[in-house]
């Protein structure tokens, strides 16, 4: 069953009468708690990101007196185990047993694809960190919003930067053999090729890989490696890569050099360049408050997963406030949420496109020691900023949607 946090922990102390005085909407909407279901991952290689997700939601609630839109919040946290069947089971429990009003999560792309039909049929507003491209592209979901990015989004940026700024020509890619990896590397390949680059080989280790050595042994005839690993896998891959003595520079997407991994990376990560919609070094009031809250509440350096969940909470809170806490019309609630535009989030300004995906700033960073804060030895320092980035990158939407969703074999390898 989903983990229900205690009333003492997660329900605001203000009573229904006080809420009614502040928010003059129907009494029944104000008296009932706003039930939030969190689909996260606590076990396996993706647990590092899943723990961030829960920490971020708890941090938002503490920062906001355990309310959203003026309503007391009751949180139900469910561990999916990082697999499609677990995600489907936990989503059903949250909706049918716990009667949640919204779902935050899940983490993995394959999990979101697995619950897509169910949450659509049940009309459950869902605010996902999962980067499943096609659910805000060719098969848009009317009850889904994503404040982070598609799997390919950050890699479009990285592919462009690798070709035009780093002047790379021949790259070997390496990523988990899952849908997130396919969409990541498809985005990188498409943008890299548009800039004149070529993919020499694609390596697909399983999500749970005890030893990356056999895959690293296949890296050759290139001038760089692009890795898109997620959770704790970037740590293991980079250590194995350095241990093999390879010197090709490494680039990554939004999970391959996540800020939350900085405490665990060693010298093997020096020089690693990544593209992401969130960076811990963003010098804005909104991000500084967020980082300080995460450190205070959980002693955690926030990364992409925690930032995305915190922003999702901001979006829900803003939509609820606009409606005075009234959720009686789900379609009106979703329309209100899609119209939300925020400026003071941990990643900077965001708005949503007509398909429910965030449009915002992306950051290219390099890991080094310069400017390190919060007791860290390593630091992601921003070296280039791309504003108002669309999930379609620079391609016209109709042109982008005319090609198949990025997959293990699309775009295909071509002779370099």
XYZ file of C-alpha atoms in Angstrom:
416
model
C 0.000 0.000 0.000
C 1.149 3.595 -0.508
C 2.839 5.110 2.504
C 0.526 7.653 4.144
C 2.359 10.356 6.006
C 1.009 11.195 9.443
C -1.492 13.943 10.038
C 0.934 15.619 12.436
C 3.547 15.698 9.702
C 1.567 16.633 6.638
C -1.683 18.356 7.589
C -1.584 22.060 8.257
C -2.622 23.169 11.705
C -5.206 25.621 10.430
C -8.786 24.392 10.777
C -11.579 24.379 8.231
C -13.118 27.547 9.641
C -9.899 29.492 9.181
C -9.547 28.137 5.661
C -13.084 29.206 4.832
C -12.393 32.699 6.115
C -9.362 33.068 3.877
C -10.751 31.310 0.797
C -14.499 31.907 0.362
C -15.260 28.897 -1.863
C -17.669 26.003 -1.307
C -17.312 24.689 2.239
C -16.998 21.060 1.197
C -14.008 21.850 -1.048
C -12.257 23.734 1.727
C -12.969 21.332 4.587
C -11.683 18.211 2.812
C -7.908 17.682 2.586
C -6.299 17.889 -0.812
C -4.987 14.372 -1.437
C -1.676 14.108 -3.264
C -0.310 10.773 -4.494
C 3.417 10.444 -5.135
C 4.693 7.683 -7.408
C 8.377 7.372 -6.641
C 11.167 4.771 -6.555
C 12.879 3.688 -3.332
C 14.693 0.568 -4.526
C 17.035 -0.325 -7.382
C 19.342 1.824 -9.561
C 16.745 4.605 -9.926
C 16.230 5.028 -6.166
C 18.661 7.939 -5.993
C 16.272 10.014 -8.087
C 13.155 8.667 -6.386
C 14.387 9.710 -2.951
C 15.045 13.199 -4.335
C 11.444 13.327 -5.528
C 9.983 12.619 -2.097
C 12.383 15.019 -0.413
C 11.317 17.804 -2.766
C 7.596 17.294 -2.147
C 8.128 17.280 1.611
C 10.283 20.407 1.318
C 7.606 22.226 -0.668
C 4.952 21.288 1.886
C 7.094 22.462 4.784
C 7.871 25.710 2.959
C 4.132 26.278 2.451
C 2.681 25.286 5.827
C 1.588 21.899 4.434
C -0.991 23.438 2.096
C -1.604 23.780 -1.617
C -3.951 26.457 -2.876
C -5.072 27.136 0.689
C -6.139 23.540 1.302
C -4.576 21.166 3.787
C -2.548 18.446 2.102
C -2.593 14.717 2.766
C 0.307 12.944 1.047
C 0.433 9.283 0.018
C 3.849 8.063 -1.138
C 4.110 4.839 -3.155
C 7.272 2.958 -4.146
C 6.832 1.563 -7.652
C 10.009 -0.505 -7.460
C 11.100 1.121 -10.712
C 9.163 -1.228 -12.982
C 6.044 -0.878 -15.181
C 3.904 -3.428 -13.315
C 4.691 -1.806 -9.970
C 3.839 1.630 -11.327
C 0.458 0.414 -12.609
C -0.401 -1.328 -9.315
C 0.581 1.647 -7.170
C -1.262 4.110 -9.406
C -4.432 2.027 -9.019
C -4.033 1.937 -5.231
C -3.567 5.693 -5.062
C -6.632 6.370 -7.204
C -9.045 3.632 -6.085
C -8.093 3.148 -2.427
C -6.629 6.485 -1.348
C -8.836 8.618 -3.630
C -6.043 11.049 -4.477
C -6.867 14.270 -6.300
C -3.585 14.409 -8.230
C -0.547 12.214 -8.894
C 3.021 13.472 -8.797
C 5.411 11.223 -10.721
C 6.309 8.617 -11.762
C 10.075 8.792 -12.293
C 10.821 6.499 -15.229
C 9.725 6.914 -18.823
C 8.671 3.264 -19.087
C 6.546 3.689 -15.932
C 4.648 6.644 -17.379
C 3.999 4.762 -20.618
C 2.694 1.854 -18.495
C 0.125 3.951 -16.571
C -0.793 6.291 -19.414
C -4.057 4.632 -20.454
C -5.177 4.132 -16.853
C -4.719 7.716 -15.688
C -6.290 8.958 -18.918
C -9.362 6.765 -18.416
C -9.623 7.751 -14.745
C -9.041 11.436 -15.553
C -6.357 11.827 -12.888
C -4.344 15.062 -13.176
C -0.743 13.846 -13.317
C 2.413 15.922 -12.948
C 5.283 13.781 -14.045
C 9.048 13.942 -13.907
C 9.112 11.000 -16.336
C 10.382 12.148 -19.703
C 8.273 9.978 -22.052
C 8.484 12.045 -25.238
C 5.398 10.914 -27.081
C 2.910 11.705 -24.312
C 3.379 15.410 -25.035
C 3.946 14.896 -28.746
C 2.129 12.514 -31.116
C -0.133 11.098 -28.398
C -0.726 14.038 -26.031
C -2.340 13.258 -22.713
C -5.138 15.622 -21.617
C -4.447 15.053 -17.905
C -0.635 15.226 -18.018
C 1.683 18.168 -17.390
C 5.473 18.000 -17.324
C 7.470 20.806 -15.713
C 10.807 19.134 -16.451
C 11.654 18.026 -19.970
C 11.197 15.266 -22.487
C 13.939 12.643 -22.615
C 15.187 14.087 -25.884
C 14.882 17.739 -24.820
C 18.190 18.182 -22.999
C 19.943 15.968 -25.542
C 18.822 18.211 -28.410
C 20.679 20.985 -26.606
C 23.695 18.761 -25.911
C 23.863 17.486 -29.493
C 23.827 21.035 -30.818
C 26.449 22.213 -28.323
C 28.690 19.200 -28.952
C 28.722 19.832 -32.695
C 28.808 23.630 -32.844
C 30.713 24.643 -29.688
C 32.854 21.614 -28.791
C 33.431 20.909 -32.501
C 33.059 17.158 -31.999
C 32.654 15.016 -35.116
C 32.466 11.339 -34.131
C 30.678 10.174 -30.977
C 29.893 6.805 -29.366
C 26.718 6.859 -27.249
C 26.062 4.741 -24.147
C 22.814 4.543 -22.219
C 20.466 2.073 -20.519
C 18.546 -0.252 -22.816
C 15.176 1.328 -21.962
C 12.773 3.787 -23.596
C 14.309 6.772 -21.778
C 17.701 5.873 -23.219
C 16.339 5.449 -26.744
C 14.635 8.848 -26.658
C 17.656 10.550 -25.100
C 20.109 9.236 -27.650
C 17.698 9.760 -30.511
C 17.519 13.434 -29.580
C 21.284 13.705 -29.292
C 21.852 11.994 -32.633
C 19.309 14.143 -34.476
C 20.694 17.455 -33.206
C 24.339 16.330 -33.445
C 23.845 15.237 -37.057
C 22.126 18.542 -37.861
C 25.302 20.249 -36.652
C 27.532 18.068 -38.830
C 28.367 15.272 -36.363
C 28.098 11.506 -36.766
C 27.310 8.663 -34.340
C 29.891 5.893 -34.660
C 28.203 3.316 -32.405
C 25.355 2.999 -29.887
C 25.874 0.924 -26.729
C 22.885 -0.317 -24.720
C 23.760 -1.837 -21.308
C 20.762 -3.181 -19.344
C 19.319 -0.947 -16.608
C 20.888 -3.256 -14.018
C 24.421 -3.886 -15.258
C 26.951 -5.364 -12.817
C 29.972 -4.451 -14.949
C 30.227 -1.861 -17.721
C 33.646 -3.111 -18.844
C 32.394 -5.163 -21.839
C 30.576 -2.097 -23.172
C 33.422 0.324 -22.534
C 35.719 -2.061 -24.429
C 33.649 -1.313 -27.562
C 34.382 2.419 -27.448
C 36.799 3.290 -30.254
C 37.251 5.342 -33.431
C 35.645 8.460 -31.942
C 36.505 11.829 -30.449
C 33.961 11.752 -27.590
C 31.452 9.645 -25.662
C 27.874 10.686 -24.855
C 26.415 8.940 -21.799
C 22.803 9.302 -20.702
C 22.662 7.089 -17.619
C 20.169 7.833 -14.841
C 19.852 7.378 -11.075
C 23.131 6.142 -9.596
C 24.305 4.506 -12.826
C 26.308 7.581 -13.985
C 28.562 7.101 -10.949
C 29.283 3.499 -11.830
C 29.774 4.156 -15.533
C 32.161 7.090 -15.051
C 34.275 5.157 -12.540
C 34.485 2.178 -14.905
C 35.266 4.489 -17.826
C 38.127 6.149 -15.957
C 39.323 2.752 -14.735
C 39.620 1.570 -18.322
C 42.017 4.414 -19.029
C 39.968 6.016 -21.803
C 40.624 9.709 -22.401
C 37.856 10.672 -24.819
C 35.916 13.624 -23.357
C 32.432 12.731 -22.096
C 29.195 14.665 -22.579
C 25.832 13.893 -20.984
C 22.185 14.839 -20.761
C 20.082 15.897 -17.798
C 20.667 12.804 -15.640
C 24.241 11.846 -16.544
C 25.819 14.603 -14.439
C 22.980 15.395 -12.040
C 23.878 17.880 -9.290
C 22.704 15.426 -6.638
C 25.598 13.142 -7.654
C 28.302 15.764 -7.019
C 28.962 14.506 -3.494
C 29.665 11.024 -4.873
C 31.609 11.792 -8.052
C 35.406 11.761 -7.927
C 38.100 12.954 -10.302
C 36.674 10.701 -13.004
C 33.923 13.291 -13.517
C 36.204 16.304 -14.027
C 35.437 17.936 -17.368
C 32.106 16.159 -17.844
C 29.829 18.481 -19.857
C 26.057 18.163 -19.548
C 22.826 19.850 -20.621
C 19.852 20.099 -18.274
C 16.735 22.145 -17.475
C 17.939 22.588 -13.873
C 21.314 23.535 -12.440
C 22.225 24.027 -8.791
C 24.441 27.019 -9.627
C 21.558 29.132 -10.991
C 21.923 32.471 -9.213
C 18.289 33.440 -8.633
C 16.312 34.022 -5.465
C 13.940 31.161 -6.303
C 16.732 28.635 -6.726
C 18.712 29.825 -3.721
C 15.651 29.449 -1.490
C 15.033 25.975 -2.906
C 18.621 24.804 -2.396
C 18.709 26.166 1.141
C 15.419 24.440 1.998
C 16.612 21.097 0.612
C 19.835 21.372 2.601
C 18.024 22.415 5.765
C 15.324 19.755 5.595
C 17.235 16.807 4.122
C 20.937 17.744 3.957
C 20.571 17.056 0.227
C 22.125 18.826 -2.747
C 19.131 19.067 -5.092
C 19.241 17.852 -8.649
C 16.914 17.499 -11.592
C 14.443 15.096 -9.940
C 13.918 17.229 -6.852
C 13.708 20.485 -8.823
C 11.100 19.021 -11.199
C 8.913 17.797 -8.329
C 9.199 21.088 -6.462
C 8.167 22.981 -9.603
C 5.284 20.560 -10.187
C 4.098 21.391 -6.662
C 4.357 25.111 -7.472
C 2.216 24.579 -10.565
C -0.452 22.643 -8.629
C -0.454 25.265 -5.881
C -0.876 28.098 -8.382
C -3.688 26.353 -10.232
C -5.542 25.585 -7.010
C -5.219 29.167 -5.835
C -6.622 30.407 -9.128
C -9.692 28.198 -8.616
C -10.017 28.999 -4.912
C -9.301 25.367 -4.063
C -12.318 24.097 -6.020
C -11.666 20.805 -7.868
C -15.247 20.003 -8.794
C -14.488 20.319 -12.523
C -11.347 18.342 -13.516
C -11.297 19.676 -17.055
C -11.434 23.250 -15.778
C -8.638 22.404 -13.330
C -6.434 21.067 -16.133
C -7.152 24.057 -18.358
C -6.204 26.352 -15.495
C -2.978 24.434 -14.868
C -1.970 24.501 -18.540
C -2.272 28.282 -18.448
C 0.095 28.597 -15.471
C 3.206 30.654 -16.167
C 5.803 31.002 -13.407
C 8.903 33.154 -13.120
C 10.283 32.309 -9.667
C 10.977 28.566 -9.893
C 14.231 26.695 -9.177
C 14.916 26.438 -12.926
C 13.797 29.969 -13.795
C 10.741 31.006 -15.837
C 8.518 28.292 -17.302
C 5.285 28.069 -19.226
C 3.536 25.141 -20.913
C 3.077 24.559 -24.611
C -0.287 23.486 -26.009
C 0.648 19.818 -25.489
C 1.478 20.102 -21.792
C 5.289 20.209 -21.830
C 7.295 22.982 -20.200
C 9.065 25.619 -22.247
C 12.000 27.074 -20.356
C 15.726 27.577 -20.009
C 18.331 24.841 -20.452
C 21.843 25.029 -19.077
C 25.115 23.564 -20.359
C 27.553 22.938 -17.494
C 31.050 21.562 -16.973
C 32.119 19.720 -13.825
C 35.147 21.254 -12.160
C 36.234 22.690 -8.828
C 35.727 26.383 -9.569
C 32.959 28.040 -7.572
C 32.099 24.963 -5.494
C 29.702 25.620 -2.602
C 27.958 23.751 0.212
C 31.083 21.846 1.152
C 31.374 20.202 -2.273
C 34.703 19.537 -3.966
C 33.166 19.329 -7.438
C 30.735 21.758 -9.008
C 28.584 22.040 -12.140
C 29.433 25.473 -13.548
C 27.147 26.849 -16.252
C 29.015 27.711 -19.447
C 26.111 28.421 -21.808
C 22.401 29.142 -21.470
C 19.613 28.390 -23.964
C 16.345 30.225 -23.276
C 12.764 29.350 -24.252
C 13.674 25.846 -25.364
C 10.802 23.889 -26.918
C 10.456 20.115 -26.891
C 10.735 20.366 -30.692
C 14.100 22.130 -30.412
C 14.514 24.353 -33.497
C 12.484 22.166 -35.859
C 8.968 23.290 -36.819
C 6.465 21.268 -34.781
C 4.801 19.689 -37.806
C 8.156 18.649 -39.256
C 9.283 17.150 -35.929
C 6.062 15.209 -35.398
C 6.207 13.799 -38.921
C 9.118 11.526 -37.995
C 8.719 8.463 -35.729
C 9.240 8.744 -32.000
C 12.916 8.269 -31.172
C 13.652 4.580 -30.612
C 16.473 2.076 -30.307
C 16.859 2.126 -34.084
C 15.630 5.604 -34.971
C 17.460 7.602 -36.118
C 19.408 4.718 -37.671
C 23.169 4.511 -37.654
C 24.747 5.682 -40.893
C 28.298 5.247 -42.104
C 30.521 8.054 -40.846
